[in-house]
Amino acid sequence: MTVRVRFAPSPTGYLHIGGARTALFNWMFARKHGGEFILRIEDTDQKREVEGAIEALMAALRWLGLDWDEGPGAGGEHGPYIQTERAEMYREWADWLLAHGHAYKCYCTPEELEARRQEAIAAKKPFVGYDRRCRNLSAAEMEAHESAGGEYVIRFKAPLEGETVIHDAIRGPITFKNDQIGDMILLKSDGLPTYHLANVVDDHFMEITHIMRADEWISTAPLHINLYAAFGWEAPAYAHLPLVLDPSGQGKLSKRTQSFTDEGEEVLVKVEEFRDAGYLPVALRNFLANVGWSFGDDREKFTMEEAIPRFELEDINPAPSRLPYSKLAWLNGQYIQEMEDLALAQAARPFLQKAGMEVNVDALLVLMPVMKVRLKKLTDAMEFLRFLDEEAEQQALSVETLTHKKLPRPEALAAFREARDFVRETDSYDVDTVGEAMLVIGERHASNGKAGPFLGRMRLAVTRQRVSPPVFESMVALGRERTLARLEKALAVLE
């Protein structure tokens, strides 16, 4: 049997981090078994669809590195992969259920259903859902409704007795009393299916073998199992993934979550927010794989190539899992340190440009080797590298900032003049040459014979930042001419 799994988001918003975890687990399972990962867009809820959401969902999956074998943009033999393009098929199978006595037409209007709900509330009676009053209408009664132009939905005839058992690969058997299962709507009055009919029909004809989805769908699983039985189709294996909680572990992380971590940082929810905050896709994949599943061997950092052979549905913990954002920051920093200098420079540059800084890659290549250990996110580079931008707000220079008790004004003036002359005249302007010269100058002029007092003042003169990369790399990244200009300004203050 070829394993076939699907990720089927609704374009009612952008890719939520919990949805990304669901997609990742499906993708890992397919890759482990040499199977196929299908992307399907479930867009039958037209009223809630967000313009541009389909394209954004696909872009987020691609950024995360989750390639799909079939679906929009990839094609496949089981398309179309957007549900509104399959409407005729759903109508056909809804009619089949009607013809075979597994469904019925319901003429109750939304207003009537709401009135009954309010009556139950007023009478302080439990409202258990639809009361099935259209389930056994006679042919004459249905004809009367339709002659009067009454619109209808198609509802499933759920079994009224016995039990329905869901064999969940993560949670084991889950049993439901059939008298607690309602007659759910399969086809709406506008001719479009509900999630329940569409996903069963699609999963069957797309030959899905395993359904991995959020645990919020457990309550609807008996309806889906009974639909498969009514059609006479074999149901896929089910695995309901654990709920994703916010970093505090107190509540569900939803698309509308807006809260803050203990460190005061805003909780990110959309995949795009993680991308824009400077996280790497490799780090986010690693992070999400740890939410509800464990690599083992007490390892938290691992590649997908290492994780996929170990991935088993039975190893997923059914308990809700919180998102420890501090762990993501740690992972991201680890992956940044492993990046090649050129790759890191190219990855950081767009964030600098977005902040209004035009920085060439050559300058970044000088700085990245010493910056790696300081970065948790790519956006952190902006704080360190603002000195490269002439327009960036910089600390004003003063005699006090350019002198030190071990490097008083006369000695500081002499040291800065010597540094300026060296920068202007040296044939080689690289980190090693600059560093060696600055150390000698600092040791010569400081009263304690150590370079530290001068190098600290030199760093401020060149970067005008309290937080910046090391001074030698900063001078070379800034370039000879721009460094000279800043040293002249420092000398003007001292003079």
Short mmCIF file of C-alpha atoms in Angstrom, two decimals:
data_model
loop_
_atom_site.label_atom_id
_atom_site.label_comp_id
_atom_site.label_asym_id
_atom_site.label_seq_id
_atom_site.Cartn_x
_atom_site.Cartn_y
_atom_site.Cartn_z
CA MET A 1 0.00 0.00 0.00
CA THR A 2 1.30 3.42 -0.96
CA VAL A 3 0.90 5.86 1.91
CA ARG A 4 -1.04 8.95 0.86
CA VAL A 5 -1.69 11.79 3.29
CA ARG A 6 -3.11 15.27 2.83
CA PHE A 7 -2.98 18.70 4.35
CA ALA A 8 -6.28 20.44 3.66
CA PRO A 9 -6.34 24.03 4.94
CA SER A 10 -9.25 26.41 4.61
CA PRO A 11 -8.37 29.79 3.04
CA THR A 12 -10.14 31.68 5.82
CA GLY A 13 -6.85 33.08 7.03
CA TYR A 14 -3.12 32.60 6.76
CA LEU A 15 -1.15 29.52 7.79
CA HIS A 16 -1.44 29.17 11.56
CA ILE A 17 1.51 27.68 13.43
CA GLY A 18 -0.71 24.81 14.65
CA GLY A 19 -1.71 24.10 11.06
CA ALA A 20 1.95 24.16 10.09
CA ARG A 21 2.64 21.49 12.72
CA THR A 22 -0.17 19.36 11.23
CA ALA A 23 1.30 19.82 7.74
CA LEU A 24 4.78 18.95 9.01
CA PHE A 25 3.67 15.70 10.65
CA ASN A 26 1.79 14.66 7.49
CA TRP A 27 4.83 15.51 5.38
CA MET A 28 7.22 13.60 7.68
CA PHE A 29 4.94 10.54 7.65
CA ALA A 30 4.74 10.56 3.85
CA ARG A 31 8.50 10.95 3.49
CA LYS A 32 9.20 8.17 6.00
CA HIS A 33 7.07 5.67 4.05
CA GLY A 34 8.05 6.82 0.58
CA GLY A 35 4.47 7.98 0.11
CA GLU A 36 2.75 11.06 -1.24
CA PHE A 37 1.88 14.34 0.47
CA ILE A 38 -1.14 16.07 -1.06
CA LEU A 39 -2.20 19.69 -0.65
CA ARG A 40 -5.96 20.28 -0.95
CA ILE A 41 -7.70 23.63 -0.51
CA GLU A 42 -11.04 23.33 1.30
CA ASP A 43 -12.72 26.56 0.20
CA THR A 44 -16.40 25.68 0.46
CA ASP A 45 -16.94 28.28 3.20
CA GLN A 46 -17.08 31.11 0.69
CA LYS A 47 -18.37 33.68 3.18
CA ARG A 48 -15.24 33.46 5.33
CA GLU A 49 -12.65 33.13 2.57
CA VAL A 50 -9.89 35.75 2.76
CA GLU A 51 -8.64 37.20 -0.51
CA GLY A 52 -5.09 36.08 -1.25
CA ALA A 53 -5.13 33.41 1.47
CA ILE A 54 -4.60 30.48 -0.91
CA GLU A 55 -1.46 32.02 -2.36
CA ALA A 56 -0.25 32.95 1.13
CA LEU A 57 -0.82 29.40 2.41
CA MET A 58 1.17 27.94 -0.45
CA ALA A 59 3.98 30.48 -0.03
CA ALA A 60 4.21 29.70 3.70
CA LEU A 61 4.45 25.95 3.05
CA ARG A 62 7.14 26.48 0.43
CA TRP A 63 9.13 28.75 2.78
CA LEU A 64 8.87 26.12 5.50
CA GLY A 65 10.25 23.54 3.05
CA LEU A 66 7.15 21.34 2.91
CA ASP A 67 6.90 20.38 -0.74
CA TRP A 68 3.73 18.64 -1.90
CA ASP A 69 3.55 15.87 -4.49
CA GLU A 70 0.03 16.66 -5.68
CA GLY A 71 -2.08 19.77 -5.41
CA PRO A 72 -2.30 23.34 -6.69
CA GLY A 73 0.84 24.21 -8.60
CA ALA A 74 1.99 20.57 -8.65
CA GLY A 75 -0.83 18.87 -10.55
CA GLY A 76 -1.65 15.20 -10.13
CA GLU A 77 -4.05 12.52 -11.29
CA HIS A 78 -6.63 13.10 -8.54
CA GLY A 79 -7.47 16.77 -9.14
CA PRO A 80 -8.84 19.29 -9.12
CA TYR A 81 -7.42 20.02 -5.66
CA ILE A 82 -9.60 23.03 -4.84
CA GLN A 83 -12.99 21.97 -3.51
CA THR A 84 -15.14 24.60 -5.22
CA GLU A 85 -13.92 23.09 -8.49
CA ARG A 86 -15.33 19.70 -7.43
CA ALA A 87 -18.89 20.85 -6.55
CA GLU A 88 -20.58 18.61 -9.11
CA MET A 89 -19.03 15.52 -7.56
CA TYR A 90 -20.35 16.38 -4.09
CA ARG A 91 -23.85 16.92 -5.44
CA GLU A 92 -23.69 13.56 -7.21
CA TRP A 93 -22.76 11.70 -4.02
CA ALA A 94 -25.25 13.62 -1.88
CA ASP A 95 -27.95 12.51 -4.34
CA TRP A 96 -26.61 8.96 -4.09
CA LEU A 97 -27.09 9.05 -0.32
CA LEU A 98 -30.65 10.34 -0.80
CA ALA A 99 -31.45 7.62 -3.30
CA HIS A 100 -30.13 4.89 -1.02
CA GLY A 101 -31.90 6.10 2.11
CA HIS A 102 -28.83 7.39 3.97
CA ALA A 103 -29.78 11.08 3.82
CA TYR A 104 -32.85 13.30 3.66
CA LYS A 105 -33.95 16.76 2.66
CA CYS A 106 -34.43 19.21 5.52
CA TYR A 107 -36.63 22.26 4.84
CA CYS A 108 -36.16 23.95 8.23
CA THR A 109 -34.92 27.51 7.80
CA PRO A 110 -32.09 29.01 9.87
CA GLU A 111 -34.67 31.28 11.51
CA GLU A 112 -36.80 28.31 12.57
CA LEU A 113 -33.78 26.50 13.97
CA GLU A 114 -32.74 29.57 15.96
CA ALA A 115 -36.28 29.99 17.31
CA ARG A 116 -36.28 26.41 18.58
CA ARG A 117 -32.92 27.00 20.24
CA GLN A 118 -34.24 30.09 22.00
CA GLU A 119 -37.37 28.21 23.10
CA ALA A 120 -35.20 25.51 24.68
CA ILE A 121 -33.13 28.15 26.46
CA ALA A 122 -36.24 29.94 27.73
CA ALA A 123 -37.67 26.65 28.99
CA LYS A 124 -34.29 25.84 30.59
CA LYS A 125 -34.11 22.63 28.59
CA PRO A 126 -30.91 21.30 27.04
CA PHE A 127 -30.63 22.06 23.35
CA VAL A 128 -29.20 18.94 21.75
CA GLY A 129 -29.14 20.17 18.17
CA TYR A 130 -31.41 19.46 15.26
CA ASP A 131 -34.56 17.60 16.32
CA ARG A 132 -34.80 15.48 13.13
CA ARG A 133 -38.34 16.67 12.36
CA CYS A 134 -37.71 16.40 8.58
CA ARG A 135 -36.12 12.94 8.80
CA ASN A 136 -39.31 11.03 8.10
CA LEU A 137 -41.34 13.40 5.94
CA SER A 138 -43.68 11.71 3.50
CA ALA A 139 -43.37 12.21 -0.25
CA ALA A 140 -46.48 14.40 -0.15
CA GLU A 141 -45.01 16.61 2.58
CA MET A 142 -41.78 17.06 0.65
CA GLU A 143 -43.75 17.87 -2.49
CA ALA A 144 -45.68 20.52 -0.59
CA HIS A 145 -42.47 22.16 0.64
CA GLU A 146 -40.96 22.20 -2.80
CA SER A 147 -44.12 23.44 -4.49
CA ALA A 148 -44.02 26.37 -2.09
CA GLY A 149 -40.45 27.08 -3.21
CA GLY A 150 -38.90 25.97 0.06
CA GLU A 151 -35.14 25.68 0.04
CA TYR A 152 -33.58 22.65 1.66
CA VAL A 153 -30.31 21.21 2.87
CA ILE A 154 -29.37 17.55 2.77
CA ARG A 155 -28.75 15.92 6.15
CA PHE A 156 -27.16 12.58 6.93
CA LYS A 157 -29.26 9.90 8.60
CA ALA A 158 -27.05 9.06 11.53
CA PRO A 159 -27.62 5.68 13.22
CA LEU A 160 -29.91 6.03 16.22
CA GLU A 161 -28.77 3.01 18.23
CA GLY A 162 -25.53 1.31 19.18
CA GLU A 163 -22.04 2.77 19.16
CA THR A 164 -19.48 4.09 16.71
CA VAL A 165 -15.83 3.34 17.46
CA ILE A 166 -12.94 5.39 16.08
CA HIS A 167 -9.65 3.50 16.03
CA ASP A 168 -7.19 6.33 16.50
CA ALA A 169 -3.51 5.61 15.86
CA ILE A 170 -2.48 8.00 18.65
CA ARG A 171 -5.27 7.66 21.22
CA GLY A 172 -6.48 4.11 20.71
CA PRO A 173 -10.21 3.29 20.37
CA ILE A 174 -12.64 6.16 20.99
CA THR A 175 -16.27 5.16 21.48
CA PHE A 176 -19.35 7.32 20.80
CA LYS A 177 -22.98 6.54 21.64
CA ASN A 178 -24.95 6.83 18.41
CA ASP A 179 -27.90 8.48 20.13
CA GLN A 180 -25.56 11.42 20.84
CA ILE A 181 -24.64 11.92 17.17
CA GLY A 182 -26.74 14.47 15.29
CA ASP A 183 -28.00 14.45 11.72
CA MET A 184 -25.43 16.84 10.31
CA ILE A 185 -25.82 18.88 7.12
CA LEU A 186 -23.95 17.42 4.15
CA LEU A 187 -25.04 19.76 1.36
CA LYS A 188 -26.03 23.38 1.94
CA SER A 189 -28.92 25.15 0.25
CA ASP A 190 -26.49 26.88 -2.14
CA GLY A 191 -25.40 23.49 -3.47
CA LEU A 192 -21.98 23.57 -1.83
CA PRO A 193 -20.98 20.77 0.54
CA THR A 194 -20.11 21.10 4.18
CA TYR A 195 -16.70 19.99 5.36
CA HIS A 196 -18.11 16.60 6.34
CA LEU A 197 -19.29 15.46 2.91
CA ALA A 198 -16.51 17.10 0.93
CA ASN A 199 -13.62 15.70 2.94
CA VAL A 200 -15.01 12.15 2.92
CA VAL A 201 -15.64 12.19 -0.83
CA ASP A 202 -12.28 13.81 -1.55
CA ASP A 203 -10.32 11.52 0.75
CA HIS A 204 -11.88 8.49 -0.90
CA PHE A 205 -11.28 9.53 -4.49
CA MET A 206 -7.83 10.93 -3.71
CA GLU A 207 -7.05 7.53 -2.16
CA ILE A 208 -5.96 8.96 1.19
CA THR A 209 -4.70 6.20 3.48
CA HIS A 210 -4.07 8.14 6.70
CA ILE A 211 -5.79 11.23 8.06
CA MET A 212 -3.71 13.29 10.50
CA ARG A 213 -5.65 16.31 11.70
CA ALA A 214 -6.18 18.44 14.80
CA ASP A 215 -7.96 16.88 17.76
CA GLU A 216 -10.79 19.43 17.46
CA TRP A 217 -12.18 17.16 14.73
CA ILE A 218 -12.56 14.14 17.04
CA SER A 219 -16.21 15.01 17.72
CA THR A 220 -17.02 14.81 13.98
CA ALA A 221 -15.12 11.56 13.38
CA PRO A 222 -18.17 9.32 14.05
CA LEU A 223 -20.11 11.13 11.32
CA HIS A 224 -17.25 10.59 8.89
CA ILE A 225 -16.89 6.91 9.81
CA ASN A 226 -20.63 6.40 9.33
CA LEU A 227 -20.49 8.20 5.99
CA TYR A 228 -17.79 5.82 4.80
CA ALA A 229 -19.98 2.91 5.92
CA ALA A 230 -23.04 4.34 4.11
CA PHE A 231 -21.05 4.68 0.89
CA GLY A 232 -19.56 1.22 1.33
CA TRP A 233 -16.03 2.61 1.25
CA GLU A 234 -13.07 1.63 3.42
CA ALA A 235 -12.21 4.40 5.84
CA PRO A 236 -8.61 5.69 6.13
CA ALA A 237 -6.66 5.35 9.36
CA TYR A 238 -7.21 8.28 11.75
CA ALA A 239 -4.69 10.08 13.95
CA HIS A 240 -5.89 13.14 15.85
CA LEU A 241 -2.96 15.36 16.78
CA PRO A 242 -2.66 17.00 20.20
CA LEU A 243 -3.87 20.54 20.80
CA VAL A 244 -1.26 23.31 20.49
CA LEU A 245 -1.28 25.65 23.49
CA ASP A 246 0.15 29.14 23.87
CA PRO A 247 3.58 29.53 25.55
CA SER A 248 1.99 29.76 29.00
CA GLY A 249 0.24 26.42 28.50
CA GLN A 250 -3.03 27.98 29.64
CA GLY A 251 -5.00 28.33 26.42
CA LYS A 252 -5.37 27.19 22.84
CA LEU A 253 -3.19 29.01 20.34
CA SER A 254 -5.71 30.20 17.77
CA LYS A 255 -5.57 32.52 14.77
CA ARG A 256 -6.83 35.28 17.04
CA THR A 257 -4.33 34.73 19.85
CA GLN A 258 -2.82 38.01 20.97
CA SER A 259 -0.81 37.67 24.14
CA PHE A 260 2.73 38.03 25.42
CA THR A 261 5.41 35.73 26.78
CA ASP A 262 6.95 36.09 30.22
CA GLU A 263 9.76 38.07 28.56
CA GLY A 264 7.22 40.55 27.18
CA GLU A 265 7.53 39.41 23.57
CA GLU A 266 4.41 39.14 21.48
CA VAL A 267 3.29 35.59 20.73
CA LEU A 268 3.63 34.85 17.03
CA VAL A 269 0.82 32.85 15.42
CA LYS A 270 1.15 32.98 11.62
CA VAL A 271 4.02 31.30 9.80
CA GLU A 272 4.63 34.59 7.98
CA GLU A 273 5.20 36.28 11.34
CA PHE A 274 7.98 33.84 12.18
CA ARG A 275 9.56 34.41 8.76
CA ASP A 276 9.35 38.19 9.12
CA ALA A 277 10.73 38.03 12.67
CA GLY A 278 13.96 36.52 11.35
CA TYR A 279 13.53 32.82 12.09
CA LEU A 280 14.99 30.22 9.73
CA PRO A 281 12.70 27.57 8.21
CA VAL A 282 15.08 24.81 9.31
CA ALA A 283 14.78 26.02 12.92
CA LEU A 284 10.99 26.31 12.77
CA ARG A 285 10.70 22.78 11.33
CA ASN A 286 12.89 21.43 14.13
CA PHE A 287 10.89 23.38 16.73
CA LEU A 288 7.49 22.16 15.46
CA ALA A 289 8.65 18.55 15.29
CA ASN A 290 9.25 18.76 19.05
CA VAL A 291 5.66 19.86 19.73
CA GLY A 292 3.93 16.62 20.63
CA TRP A 293 6.65 14.29 19.34
CA SER A 294 10.13 13.53 20.58
CA PHE A 295 13.22 12.56 18.62
CA GLY A 296 14.51 10.55 21.58
CA ASP A 297 18.01 10.34 23.06
CA ASP A 298 17.22 13.64 24.82
CA ARG A 299 18.00 15.47 21.59
CA GLU A 300 16.13 18.66 20.77
CA LYS A 301 18.18 19.80 17.78
CA PHE A 302 18.05 17.56 14.72
CA THR A 303 17.56 17.70 10.97
CA MET A 304 14.54 16.37 9.14
CA GLU A 305 16.81 13.81 7.50
CA GLU A 306 17.59 12.49 10.98
CA ALA A 307 14.01 12.73 12.28
CA ILE A 308 12.02 11.20 9.43
CA PRO A 309 13.30 7.60 9.86
CA ARG A 310 12.29 7.75 13.54
CA PHE A 311 8.84 9.28 13.06
CA GLU A 312 5.98 7.03 14.22
CA LEU A 313 2.37 8.01 14.86
CA GLU A 314 2.33 5.85 18.00
CA ASP A 315 5.08 8.03 19.50
CA ILE A 316 3.00 11.22 19.35
CA ASN A 317 1.86 12.29 22.81
CA PRO A 318 -1.93 12.92 22.79
CA ALA A 319 -1.68 15.47 25.63
CA PRO A 320 -1.86 19.17 24.69
CA SER A 321 1.53 20.68 23.94
CA ARG A 322 2.62 24.25 24.59
CA LEU A 323 4.92 26.25 22.33
CA PRO A 324 8.13 27.15 24.20
CA TYR A 325 9.19 30.18 22.15
CA SER A 326 12.45 30.53 24.08
CA LYS A 327 13.43 27.09 22.75
CA LEU A 328 12.78 28.29 19.20
CA ALA A 329 15.06 31.29 19.75
CA TRP A 330 17.79 28.96 21.03
CA LEU A 331 17.40 26.60 18.08
CA ASN A 332 17.43 29.48 15.63
CA GLY A 333 20.66 30.80 17.11
CA GLN A 334 22.24 27.36 16.80
CA TYR A 335 21.33 27.10 13.13
CA ILE A 336 22.56 30.63 12.44
CA GLN A 337 25.95 29.72 13.89
CA GLU A 338 26.16 26.77 11.49
CA MET A 339 25.42 28.84 8.38
CA GLU A 340 28.11 29.61 5.81
CA ASP A 341 29.14 33.26 5.95
CA LEU A 342 27.85 34.05 2.46
CA ALA A 343 24.50 32.35 3.09
CA LEU A 344 24.08 34.24 6.38
CA ALA A 345 24.98 37.55 4.74
CA GLN A 346 22.46 36.95 1.97
CA ALA A 347 19.79 35.91 4.47
CA ALA A 348 20.33 38.95 6.72
CA ARG A 349 20.56 41.57 3.98
CA PRO A 350 16.81 41.71 3.12
CA PHE A 351 15.99 42.48 6.77
CA LEU A 352 18.49 45.34 6.77
CA GLN A 353 17.08 46.65 3.49
CA LYS A 354 13.55 46.48 4.86
CA ALA A 355 14.74 48.68 7.73
CA GLY A 356 16.02 51.21 5.19
CA MET A 357 19.68 50.17 5.29
CA GLU A 358 21.46 49.50 2.01
CA VAL A 359 24.40 47.25 2.90
CA ASN A 360 26.53 45.38 0.42
CA VAL A 361 27.19 41.69 0.86
CA ASP A 362 30.99 42.18 0.96
CA ALA A 363 30.66 44.29 4.11
CA LEU A 364 28.43 41.69 5.69
CA LEU A 365 30.90 38.92 4.82
CA VAL A 366 33.50 40.68 6.98
CA LEU A 367 31.12 40.87 9.92
CA MET A 368 29.24 37.57 9.83
CA PRO A 369 32.01 35.38 11.31
CA VAL A 370 32.06 37.50 14.49
CA MET A 371 28.32 38.20 14.48
CA LYS A 372 27.06 34.62 14.37
CA VAL A 373 27.32 33.94 18.08
CA ARG A 374 25.40 37.15 18.86
CA LEU A 375 22.34 36.50 16.71
CA LYS A 376 19.23 34.66 17.82
CA LYS A 377 17.20 35.93 14.87
CA LEU A 378 18.19 37.49 11.57
CA THR A 379 16.48 40.70 12.65
CA ASP A 380 18.94 41.02 15.54
CA ALA A 381 21.56 42.07 13.00
CA MET A 382 19.90 45.47 12.62
CA GLU A 383 20.81 46.56 16.15
CA PHE A 384 24.49 45.74 15.60
CA LEU A 385 24.86 47.02 12.06
CA ARG A 386 23.14 50.39 12.04
CA PHE A 387 26.59 52.05 12.00
CA LEU A 388 26.97 50.94 8.37
CA ASP A 389 24.16 53.28 7.35
CA GLU A 390 25.01 56.97 7.21
CA GLU A 391 21.38 57.86 7.84
CA ALA A 392 21.07 55.76 10.98
CA GLU A 393 20.74 57.63 14.24
CA GLN A 394 24.11 57.44 15.99
CA GLN A 395 25.43 58.45 19.39
CA ALA A 396 26.95 61.94 19.47
CA LEU A 397 30.69 62.08 20.12
CA SER A 398 32.23 64.08 22.97
CA VAL A 399 35.59 64.40 24.65
CA GLU A 400 34.24 62.21 27.44
CA THR A 401 33.26 59.39 25.06
CA LEU A 402 36.63 59.49 23.30
CA THR A 403 38.86 59.52 26.37
CA HIS A 404 39.53 57.22 29.31
CA LYS A 405 41.30 57.58 32.63
CA LYS A 406 44.08 55.43 31.15
CA LEU A 407 43.87 57.39 27.89
CA PRO A 408 43.48 61.12 28.70
CA ARG A 409 42.88 63.73 26.04
CA PRO A 410 46.50 64.37 24.85
CA GLU A 411 47.18 60.63 24.53
CA ALA A 412 43.80 60.00 22.90
CA LEU A 413 44.46 62.77 20.37
CA ALA A 414 47.85 61.29 19.49
CA ALA A 415 46.44 57.79 19.22
CA PHE A 416 43.57 58.83 16.94
CA ARG A 417 45.93 60.81 14.71
CA GLU A 418 48.19 57.78 14.35
CA ALA A 419 45.19 55.55 13.62
CA ARG A 420 43.93 57.98 10.99
CA ASP A 421 47.32 58.12 9.31
CA PHE A 422 47.59 54.35 9.29
CA VAL A 423 44.14 53.89 7.73
CA ARG A 424 44.95 56.47 5.09
CA GLU A 425 48.38 55.12 4.16
CA THR A 426 48.35 51.35 4.62
CA ASP A 427 48.51 49.22 1.49
CA SER A 428 46.57 46.35 3.05
CA TYR A 429 43.22 47.15 4.58
CA ASP A 430 42.03 43.86 6.03
CA VAL A 431 41.05 42.66 9.49
CA ASP A 432 44.41 41.14 10.40
CA THR A 433 46.46 44.16 9.26
CA VAL A 434 44.12 46.70 10.83
CA GLY A 435 43.90 44.71 14.05
CA GLU A 436 47.64 44.38 14.48
CA ALA A 437 48.18 48.10 13.91
CA MET A 438 45.41 49.22 16.27
CA LEU A 439 46.72 46.99 19.04
CA VAL A 440 50.20 48.53 18.74
CA ILE A 441 48.78 52.08 18.72
CA GLY A 442 46.62 51.38 21.76
CA GLU A 443 49.44 49.84 23.77
CA ARG A 444 51.79 52.73 22.87
CA HIS A 445 49.49 55.51 24.09
CA ALA A 446 47.56 54.08 27.06
CA SER A 447 49.16 54.74 30.43
CA ASN A 448 48.78 51.10 31.47
CA GLY A 449 50.38 49.83 28.25
CA LYS A 450 47.22 47.96 27.26
CA ALA A 451 45.24 48.45 24.09
CA GLY A 452 41.78 48.13 25.67
CA PRO A 453 41.16 51.80 26.61
CA PHE A 454 41.97 52.99 23.07
CA LEU A 455 40.12 50.19 21.27
CA GLY A 456 36.95 50.96 23.25
CA ARG A 457 37.15 54.66 22.25
CA MET A 458 38.00 53.70 18.66
CA ARG A 459 34.95 51.50 18.51
CA LEU A 460 32.72 54.39 19.57
CA ALA A 461 34.38 56.74 17.11
CA VAL A 462 33.87 54.35 14.19
CA THR A 463 30.40 52.94 15.00
CA ARG A 464 28.99 55.51 17.46
CA GLN A 465 27.16 52.57 19.03
CA ARG A 466 27.41 51.04 22.47
CA VAL A 467 26.43 47.72 20.92
CA SER A 468 28.35 46.86 17.75
CA PRO A 469 30.59 44.21 16.21
CA PRO A 470 34.31 44.18 17.18
CA VAL A 471 36.20 47.29 16.11
CA PHE A 472 38.61 45.74 13.56
CA GLU A 473 35.82 44.05 11.60
CA SER A 474 33.69 47.20 11.87
CA MET A 475 36.48 49.34 10.36
CA VAL A 476 37.01 46.99 7.43
CA ALA A 477 33.28 46.54 6.79
CA LEU A 478 32.78 50.31 6.86
CA GLY A 479 35.56 50.73 4.30
CA ARG A 480 38.69 52.86 4.27
CA GLU A 481 37.11 56.15 3.14
CA ARG A 482 34.13 56.05 5.49
CA THR A 483 36.36 55.05 8.40
CA LEU A 484 38.66 57.95 7.66
CA ALA A 485 35.73 60.36 7.60
CA ARG A 486 34.57 59.18 11.03
CA LEU A 487 38.07 59.38 12.48
CA GLU A 488 38.34 62.97 11.23
CA LYS A 489 35.11 63.79 13.09
CA ALA A 490 36.49 62.22 16.25
CA LEU A 491 39.72 64.22 15.91
CA ALA A 492 37.70 67.41 15.42
CA VAL A 493 36.00 66.79 18.76
CA LEU A 494 39.28 66.05 20.54
CA GLU A 495 41.04 69.04 19.00
#
